[in-house]
Amino acid sequence: MDSQSLEQTYAFEVFPKRDLTIVRGEGAALFDDQGNQYIDCTAGVGVANIGHANPVLAKAISDQAATLITCPGVFYNDVRARLMEKLVQIAPSGIEHVFLCNSGTEANEAAIKFARHTTGRSGFVSAMRGFHGRTLGALSATHKYRDQFEPLVPGFSFVPYNKIEKLESAINEDTAAVILEPVQGEGGVRPGDARYFAQAQALCRERGALLIMDEVQTGFGRTGAMFASSSLGLAPDLICLAKGIAGGVPMGAVLTSGRVNADIGMHGTTFGGNALAAAAALASIGYIEDHDLCAEAKRKGDRFAAALRGINSTRVREVRQVGLMVGIELKEKVKPHLLALMDKGVLALPAGATVLRLLPPLTISDAQLDAVVDAIRELLST
Ligand code: PLP
């Protein structure tokens, strides 16, 4: 059987599939099993920030695999130690400690527990259209995808994003933390205002609640800075990370400020902080720094968005962009356009029903981005 038939037969299928079998990647290009080439504006949903099959990452993984793959948290490990130091060095101000896990949802799950533990409070406030993951704790902080799984964790409430007066009335004496994305990704590529976040942080401090910034999608150069919280001038109490952290090797992390308390035994993980993922993360972060990919993401993203805004189409409502996190909000459903783009050799993502989302590797070339603009222009001008 071919790959598609095998997956159709054996997968416990929860993904809306596209008719394409990807077998290889190189930089911002992906290749299917027929040898066709695509420009990848998905990057594994914002993961492959340093490009596919990056040789520096491949070597780090291979060297580490031949040295040590796994090492439980009860022992010290050289690579994990260096990664933790690196994460604190590149983090926004105030970050002191690191908890390593394996995914974005796990990072949020841990942050929720750490916030309850630290404050002795049980409540959380998060934003409508926000997305924090699919395990039950992170899903409780997520506005969508929840109905069929209720009852979820009690104590979560939702406010409209970017409206400080709504947040102000939602934070009370039982609020352990406010959880926000700096740019709502799954919710449609919606950037929050710097002023909103500054006020949100001040409100949290004033009322004894913690601020959790979910940078799972925005971290590691995606928005044109290593972390969006830094460009917003924030000093969050907790920062959740995953996706681009290790170039595609599964890893998540929670960065914590001195205001967050740990206790031996309060949380744990088998795979979190394993030496293989830690080596991959060190290599990926090193690559982002050495190749100035944060500045590159800003430069390329601004140029890309300007070109997209120049497309003359009645189908487009708005182009939103921060770095190489780009959303084109359409006045119609996005799905047929995603399929048509695929036929033109460009892979892109939806964000909700009407937003075309583009999250290319930060290593993508200007020529590849120009080709994406041409493909989108052809598509939307018709
Ligand atoms: N938080 C945000 C902001 C995300 O964008 C995502 C995934 O898209 C998650 C959390 C969940 O991450 P994961 O799929 O690694 O569990």
Short mmCIF file of C-alpha atoms and ligand atoms in Angstrom, two decimals:
data_model
loop_
_atom_site.label_atom_id
_atom_site.label_comp_id
_atom_site.label_asym_id
_atom_site.label_seq_id
_atom_site.Cartn_x
_atom_site.Cartn_y
_atom_site.Cartn_z
CA MET A 1 0.00 0.00 0.00
CA ASP A 2 1.18 3.57 -0.57
CA SER A 3 1.68 5.99 2.33
CA GLN A 4 -1.73 7.62 2.01
CA SER A 5 -3.56 4.27 2.02
CA LEU A 6 -1.50 3.10 5.00
CA GLU A 7 -2.30 6.23 7.02
CA GLN A 8 -5.94 6.06 5.98
CA THR A 9 -6.05 2.47 7.18
CA TYR A 10 -4.13 2.78 10.42
CA ALA A 11 -4.21 6.35 11.73
CA PHE A 12 -6.64 7.24 14.51
CA GLU A 13 -7.40 10.15 12.33
CA VAL A 14 -8.01 13.51 13.94
CA PHE A 15 -6.45 15.71 11.23
CA PRO A 16 -8.27 17.18 8.24
CA LYS A 17 -5.86 15.79 5.63
CA ARG A 18 -4.59 17.27 2.39
CA ASP A 19 -3.82 15.02 -0.55
CA LEU A 20 -0.03 15.31 -0.32
CA THR A 21 2.72 13.02 0.97
CA ILE A 22 5.76 14.98 2.12
CA VAL A 23 8.98 13.00 2.14
CA ARG A 24 11.86 15.48 2.27
CA GLY A 25 12.73 19.07 3.11
CA GLU A 26 15.57 21.46 2.38
CA GLY A 27 15.56 24.99 3.78
CA ALA A 28 12.13 26.46 2.99
CA ALA A 29 11.40 23.80 0.34
CA LEU A 30 9.44 20.58 0.81
CA PHE A 31 9.28 17.69 -1.66
CA ASP A 32 6.47 15.19 -2.17
CA ASP A 33 6.78 11.52 -3.04
CA GLN A 34 6.48 12.38 -6.75
CA GLY A 35 9.49 14.73 -6.58
CA ASN A 36 7.36 17.90 -6.77
CA GLN A 37 8.76 20.88 -4.90
CA TYR A 38 6.76 23.29 -2.69
CA ILE A 39 7.62 26.51 -0.90
CA ASP A 40 6.80 25.79 2.71
CA CYS A 41 4.88 28.55 4.48
CA THR A 42 3.83 26.20 7.27
CA ALA A 43 7.26 25.29 8.75
CA GLY A 44 5.56 22.38 10.53
CA VAL A 45 3.15 24.96 12.04
CA GLY A 46 5.81 27.45 13.04
CA VAL A 47 8.42 24.89 14.08
CA ALA A 48 11.17 24.72 11.43
CA ASN A 49 12.40 28.28 12.04
CA ILE A 50 15.95 27.38 10.93
CA GLY A 51 14.74 25.52 7.83
CA HIS A 52 14.26 21.86 7.02
CA ALA A 53 17.20 19.44 7.07
CA ASN A 54 19.43 22.16 8.49
CA PRO A 55 22.93 20.60 8.42
CA VAL A 56 24.04 22.26 11.68
CA LEU A 57 21.00 20.84 13.49
CA ALA A 58 21.35 17.44 11.80
CA LYS A 59 24.97 17.17 12.96
CA ALA A 60 24.13 18.21 16.52
CA ILE A 61 21.36 15.60 16.67
CA SER A 62 23.52 12.90 15.18
CA ASP A 63 26.50 13.62 17.46
CA GLN A 64 24.27 13.69 20.54
CA ALA A 65 22.44 10.51 19.49
CA ALA A 66 25.80 8.76 19.37
CA THR A 67 26.69 10.13 22.84
CA LEU A 68 23.58 10.12 25.06
CA ILE A 69 19.89 10.42 24.18
CA THR A 70 18.11 10.24 27.49
CA CYS A 71 18.90 11.30 31.03
CA PRO A 72 16.21 11.58 33.71
CA GLY A 73 15.73 14.81 35.61
CA VAL A 74 17.06 13.28 38.83
CA PHE A 75 20.60 13.35 37.40
CA TYR A 76 22.52 16.36 36.17
CA ASN A 77 23.40 16.49 32.46
CA ASP A 78 25.96 18.63 30.63
CA VAL A 79 23.84 19.51 27.58
CA ARG A 80 20.67 20.23 29.55
CA ALA A 81 22.65 22.45 31.90
CA ARG A 82 24.04 24.51 29.01
CA LEU A 83 20.60 24.81 27.42
CA MET A 84 19.04 26.10 30.64
CA GLU A 85 21.79 28.71 30.97
CA LYS A 86 21.26 29.74 27.33
CA LEU A 87 17.47 30.06 27.71
CA VAL A 88 17.84 32.33 30.74
CA GLN A 89 20.48 34.41 28.91
CA ILE A 90 18.20 35.07 25.92
CA ALA A 91 14.98 35.45 27.96
CA PRO A 92 13.22 38.73 28.77
CA SER A 93 14.36 40.38 31.98
CA GLY A 94 13.46 38.77 35.30
CA ILE A 95 13.59 35.14 34.13
CA GLU A 96 15.65 32.95 36.47
CA HIS A 97 14.65 29.31 36.02
CA VAL A 98 13.64 26.78 33.38
CA PHE A 99 11.38 23.71 33.35
CA LEU A 100 11.81 21.57 30.24
CA CYS A 101 9.04 19.45 28.75
CA ASN A 102 8.04 18.17 25.32
CA SER A 103 5.36 20.35 23.72
CA GLY A 104 3.45 23.60 23.90
CA THR A 105 0.43 22.16 25.62
CA GLU A 106 2.67 20.59 28.26
CA ALA A 107 4.39 23.92 28.84
CA ASN A 108 1.02 25.58 29.48
CA GLU A 109 -0.10 22.64 31.60
CA ALA A 110 2.99 23.08 33.78
CA ALA A 111 2.60 26.87 33.93
CA ILE A 112 -0.99 26.46 35.18
CA LYS A 113 0.21 24.15 37.97
CA PHE A 114 3.15 26.41 38.86
CA ALA A 115 0.81 29.42 39.09
CA ARG A 116 -1.62 27.62 41.37
CA HIS A 117 1.22 26.35 43.52
CA THR A 118 2.85 29.78 43.82
CA THR A 119 -0.23 31.86 44.52
CA GLY A 120 -2.43 29.37 46.36
CA ARG A 121 -5.22 30.65 44.11
CA SER A 122 -7.18 28.61 41.57
CA GLY A 123 -8.50 31.01 38.92
CA PHE A 124 -7.18 31.91 35.48
CA VAL A 125 -8.17 34.54 32.96
CA SER A 126 -7.39 34.06 29.29
CA ALA A 127 -8.48 35.59 26.03
CA MET A 128 -11.24 34.77 23.61
CA ARG A 129 -9.76 33.44 20.36
CA GLY A 130 -6.69 32.37 22.38
CA PHE A 131 -5.10 28.96 21.90
CA HIS A 132 -2.96 27.22 24.50
CA GLY A 133 -3.11 23.51 23.63
CA ARG A 134 -5.29 20.44 23.67
CA THR A 135 -4.60 18.65 26.95
CA LEU A 136 -7.31 19.27 29.51
CA GLY A 137 -5.57 22.03 31.52
CA ALA A 138 -4.32 23.95 28.50
CA LEU A 139 -7.66 23.35 26.78
CA SER A 140 -9.39 24.88 29.81
CA ALA A 141 -7.49 28.09 29.03
CA THR A 142 -8.44 27.82 25.35
CA HIS A 143 -11.61 29.36 24.05
CA LYS A 144 -12.19 26.97 21.12
CA TYR A 145 -12.27 23.17 20.71
CA ARG A 146 -13.64 22.64 24.23
CA ASP A 147 -17.38 22.01 24.15
CA GLN A 148 -17.33 18.26 23.61
CA PHE A 149 -14.81 17.73 26.45
CA GLU A 150 -16.54 19.49 29.29
CA PRO A 151 -16.40 19.46 32.25
CA LEU A 152 -12.90 20.95 32.02
CA VAL A 153 -10.74 22.32 34.84
CA PRO A 154 -12.84 24.78 36.88
CA GLY A 155 -11.78 28.38 37.46
CA PHE A 156 -11.08 29.59 33.91
CA SER A 157 -12.73 32.69 32.50
CA PHE A 158 -12.39 34.47 29.16
CA VAL A 159 -12.20 38.10 28.15
CA PRO A 160 -11.96 39.80 24.75
CA TYR A 161 -8.31 40.20 23.69
CA ASN A 162 -6.75 43.66 23.75
CA LYS A 163 -9.49 45.23 25.93
CA ILE A 164 -7.90 46.24 29.20
CA GLU A 165 -11.12 47.24 30.97
CA LYS A 166 -12.51 43.70 30.45
CA LEU A 167 -9.35 42.19 31.89
CA GLU A 168 -9.47 44.61 34.79
CA SER A 169 -12.95 43.47 35.77
CA ALA A 170 -12.07 39.77 35.34
CA ILE A 171 -9.01 39.62 37.64
CA ASN A 172 -10.12 38.99 41.22
CA GLU A 173 -8.65 37.83 44.54
CA ASP A 174 -8.73 34.19 43.37
CA THR A 175 -6.91 34.83 40.07
CA ALA A 176 -3.68 32.82 40.04
CA ALA A 177 -2.67 34.04 36.58
CA VAL A 178 -3.59 35.73 33.36
CA ILE A 179 -2.57 33.74 30.27
CA LEU A 180 -2.07 35.60 26.99
CA GLU A 181 -0.39 35.15 23.61
CA PRO A 182 1.58 38.22 22.41
CA VAL A 183 0.12 37.56 18.96
CA GLN A 184 -2.87 35.25 18.76
CA GLY A 185 -1.77 32.62 16.25
CA GLU A 186 -4.47 29.99 15.85
CA GLY A 187 -7.00 32.75 16.57
CA GLY A 188 -6.16 34.50 13.29
CA VAL A 189 -2.72 36.18 13.61
CA ARG A 190 -3.94 39.02 15.83
CA PRO A 191 -1.21 41.09 17.48
CA GLY A 192 -1.90 42.60 20.91
CA ASP A 193 -1.01 46.22 21.72
CA ALA A 194 2.13 47.00 23.71
CA ARG A 195 0.04 49.30 25.94
CA TYR A 196 -2.49 46.54 26.63
CA PHE A 197 0.24 44.15 27.75
CA ALA A 198 1.97 46.77 29.90
CA GLN A 199 -1.34 47.49 31.62
CA ALA A 200 -2.11 43.78 31.95
CA GLN A 201 1.26 43.18 33.60
CA ALA A 202 0.74 46.13 35.97
CA LEU A 203 -2.75 44.88 36.89
CA CYS A 204 -1.40 41.39 37.62
CA ARG A 205 1.34 42.79 39.88
CA GLU A 206 -1.11 45.06 41.69
CA ARG A 207 -3.57 42.24 42.38
CA GLY A 208 -1.13 39.44 43.22
CA ALA A 209 -1.78 37.44 40.05
CA LEU A 210 0.97 36.11 37.77
CA LEU A 211 1.34 36.92 34.08
CA ILE A 212 1.89 33.91 31.80
CA MET A 213 2.92 34.78 28.27
CA ASP A 214 2.30 31.90 25.86
CA GLU A 215 5.12 32.30 23.33
CA VAL A 216 4.79 28.79 21.93
CA GLN A 217 4.14 30.17 18.44
CA THR A 218 5.83 33.59 18.72
CA GLY A 219 9.13 32.48 20.29
CA PHE A 220 12.55 31.95 18.73
CA GLY A 221 12.61 34.75 16.21
CA ARG A 222 9.20 34.29 14.63
CA THR A 223 8.05 37.86 15.36
CA GLY A 224 11.42 39.48 14.58
CA ALA A 225 12.77 39.21 18.13
CA MET A 226 13.87 36.14 20.08
CA PHE A 227 10.72 36.59 22.17
CA ALA A 228 7.81 38.94 21.53
CA SER A 229 7.63 39.69 25.27
CA SER A 230 11.05 41.37 25.01
CA SER A 231 9.97 43.65 22.17
CA LEU A 232 6.85 44.49 24.18
CA GLY A 233 9.08 45.46 27.12
CA LEU A 234 7.46 42.86 29.38
CA ALA A 235 8.91 40.95 32.31
CA PRO A 236 6.41 38.06 32.53
CA ASP A 237 6.33 35.72 35.51
CA LEU A 238 6.12 32.67 33.27
CA ILE A 239 6.83 32.20 29.56
CA CYS A 240 5.68 29.08 27.73
CA LEU A 241 7.75 27.90 24.79
CA ALA A 242 7.85 25.03 22.29
CA LYS A 243 7.60 24.84 18.46
CA GLY A 244 10.80 26.56 17.19
CA ILE A 245 12.85 25.81 20.31
CA ALA A 246 14.63 22.74 18.95
CA GLY A 247 14.15 23.10 15.18
CA GLY A 248 11.55 20.33 15.00
CA VAL A 249 12.70 17.93 17.68
CA PRO A 250 9.86 17.85 20.23
CA MET A 251 10.58 20.10 23.18
CA GLY A 252 8.73 22.60 25.35
CA ALA A 253 9.84 24.88 28.16
CA VAL A 254 8.49 27.08 30.90
CA LEU A 255 10.70 30.01 31.87
CA THR A 256 9.96 31.39 35.32
CA SER A 257 10.80 34.59 37.18
CA GLY A 258 11.92 34.75 40.80
CA ARG A 259 8.28 35.26 41.82
CA VAL A 260 7.39 31.65 40.88
CA ASN A 261 8.10 28.92 43.45
CA ALA A 262 9.06 25.32 42.79
CA ASP A 263 8.83 22.41 45.23
CA ILE A 264 10.56 19.06 44.83
CA GLY A 265 8.02 16.54 43.50
CA MET A 266 5.34 19.06 42.48
CA HIS A 267 5.75 18.26 38.78
CA GLY A 268 7.80 15.94 36.57
CA THR A 269 8.33 14.41 33.15
CA THR A 270 10.10 11.38 31.67
CA PHE A 271 11.29 12.87 28.39
CA GLY A 272 11.44 16.56 29.30
CA GLY A 273 14.98 17.95 29.03
CA ASN A 274 16.39 14.81 27.42
CA ALA A 275 19.90 15.25 26.08
CA LEU A 276 18.93 14.74 22.43
CA ALA A 277 16.30 17.50 22.44
CA ALA A 278 18.58 19.73 24.53
CA ALA A 279 21.39 19.38 21.97
CA ALA A 280 18.92 20.14 19.18
CA ALA A 281 17.70 23.24 21.04
CA LEU A 282 21.23 24.51 21.66
CA ALA A 283 22.06 24.05 17.97
CA SER A 284 18.83 25.74 16.83
CA ILE A 285 19.17 28.72 19.13
CA GLY A 286 22.84 29.04 18.16
CA TYR A 287 21.85 29.01 14.50
CA ILE A 288 19.20 31.70 15.04
CA GLU A 289 21.82 33.88 16.76
CA ASP A 290 24.68 33.21 14.34
CA HIS A 291 22.55 33.97 11.29
CA ASP A 292 20.77 36.95 12.80
CA LEU A 293 17.44 35.28 12.06
CA CYS A 294 15.47 37.60 14.37
CA ALA A 295 16.49 40.67 12.36
CA GLU A 296 16.04 38.67 9.16
CA ALA A 297 12.50 37.68 10.18
CA LYS A 298 11.67 41.33 10.74
CA ARG A 299 13.21 42.52 7.48
CA LYS A 300 11.74 39.73 5.36
CA GLY A 301 8.38 39.87 7.12
CA ASP A 302 7.99 43.64 6.63
CA ARG A 303 8.93 43.36 2.94
CA PHE A 304 6.62 40.34 2.44
CA ALA A 305 3.66 42.05 4.14
CA ALA A 306 4.17 45.23 2.09
CA ALA A 307 4.03 43.15 -1.10
CA LEU A 308 0.95 41.26 0.12
CA ARG A 309 -0.78 44.53 1.01
CA GLY A 310 -0.06 45.69 -2.53
CA ILE A 311 -2.23 42.92 -3.99
CA ASN A 312 -5.33 44.49 -5.41
CA SER A 313 -8.13 42.10 -4.44
CA THR A 314 -11.69 42.57 -3.27
CA ARG A 315 -11.43 39.23 -1.45
CA VAL A 316 -8.97 40.57 1.17
CA ARG A 317 -10.21 42.24 4.34
CA GLU A 318 -6.85 42.82 6.04
CA VAL A 319 -3.20 41.70 6.11
CA ARG A 320 -1.80 41.32 9.65
CA GLN A 321 1.90 40.69 10.27
CA VAL A 322 4.56 40.65 12.94
CA GLY A 323 7.91 39.42 11.64
CA LEU A 324 7.33 36.22 9.67
CA MET A 325 3.97 35.58 11.30
CA VAL A 326 1.52 36.66 8.65
CA GLY A 327 -2.26 36.41 8.35
CA ILE A 328 -4.38 37.42 5.37
CA GLU A 329 -7.97 37.78 6.50
CA LEU A 330 -10.30 37.05 3.62
CA LYS A 331 -13.94 37.96 3.17
CA GLU A 332 -14.59 34.30 2.30
CA LYS A 333 -13.59 30.78 3.40
CA VAL A 334 -9.87 30.08 3.24
CA LYS A 335 -9.90 26.32 2.60
CA PRO A 336 -10.38 26.35 -1.20
CA HIS A 337 -7.57 28.91 -1.43
CA LEU A 338 -5.22 26.70 0.57
CA LEU A 339 -5.82 23.86 -1.88
CA ALA A 340 -5.42 26.14 -4.90
CA LEU A 341 -2.16 27.48 -3.45
CA MET A 342 -0.89 23.94 -3.02
CA ASP A 343 -1.51 23.38 -6.75
CA LYS A 344 0.64 26.47 -7.35
CA GLY A 345 3.46 25.01 -5.26
CA VAL A 346 2.91 26.90 -2.00
CA LEU A 347 1.95 25.29 1.32
CA ALA A 348 0.12 27.54 3.78
CA LEU A 349 -2.07 27.22 6.87
CA PRO A 350 -5.51 28.33 7.94
CA ALA A 351 -6.11 30.24 11.18
CA GLY A 352 -9.84 29.89 11.70
CA ALA A 353 -12.25 29.76 8.77
CA THR A 354 -11.21 32.89 6.89
CA VAL A 355 -7.54 33.63 7.65
CA LEU A 356 -4.71 32.44 5.40
CA ARG A 357 -1.70 32.04 7.70
CA LEU A 358 1.91 32.08 6.52
CA LEU A 359 4.66 30.91 8.91
CA PRO A 360 7.65 30.15 6.68
CA PRO A 361 11.06 29.13 7.99
CA LEU A 362 12.97 32.28 8.96
CA THR A 363 15.67 31.16 6.50
CA ILE A 364 13.31 31.51 3.51
CA SER A 365 14.85 33.58 0.70
CA ASP A 366 13.46 36.85 -0.65
CA ALA A 367 13.05 35.13 -4.02
CA GLN A 368 10.92 32.39 -2.44
CA LEU A 369 8.80 34.99 -0.66
CA ASP A 370 8.36 36.86 -3.95
CA ALA A 371 7.17 33.63 -5.56
CA VAL A 372 4.64 33.20 -2.72
CA VAL A 373 3.37 36.74 -3.29
CA ASP A 374 2.97 36.00 -7.02
CA ALA A 375 1.04 32.80 -6.29
CA ILE A 376 -1.26 34.58 -3.81
CA ARG A 377 -1.76 37.48 -6.22
CA GLU A 378 -2.83 35.08 -9.01
CA LEU A 379 -5.15 33.32 -6.64
CA LEU A 380 -6.85 36.35 -5.11
CA SER A 381 -7.02 38.52 -8.22
CA THR A 382 -9.26 36.05 -10.06
N1 PLP B 1 0.16 27.61 22.59
C1 PLP B 1 0.16 28.23 21.39
C2 PLP B 1 0.19 29.73 21.34
C3 PLP B 1 0.15 27.49 20.20
O1 PLP B 1 0.14 28.12 19.03
C4 PLP B 1 0.14 26.08 20.29
C5 PLP B 1 0.11 25.24 19.08
O2 PLP B 1 -0.26 25.68 18.02
C6 PLP B 1 0.14 25.48 21.55
C7 PLP B 1 0.16 26.27 22.67
C8 PLP B 1 0.14 23.98 21.70
O3 PLP B 1 1.38 23.47 21.34
P1 PLP B 1 1.55 21.91 21.02
O4 PLP B 1 0.80 21.63 19.76
O5 PLP B 1 3.04 21.73 20.90
O6 PLP B 1 1.00 21.16 22.19
#
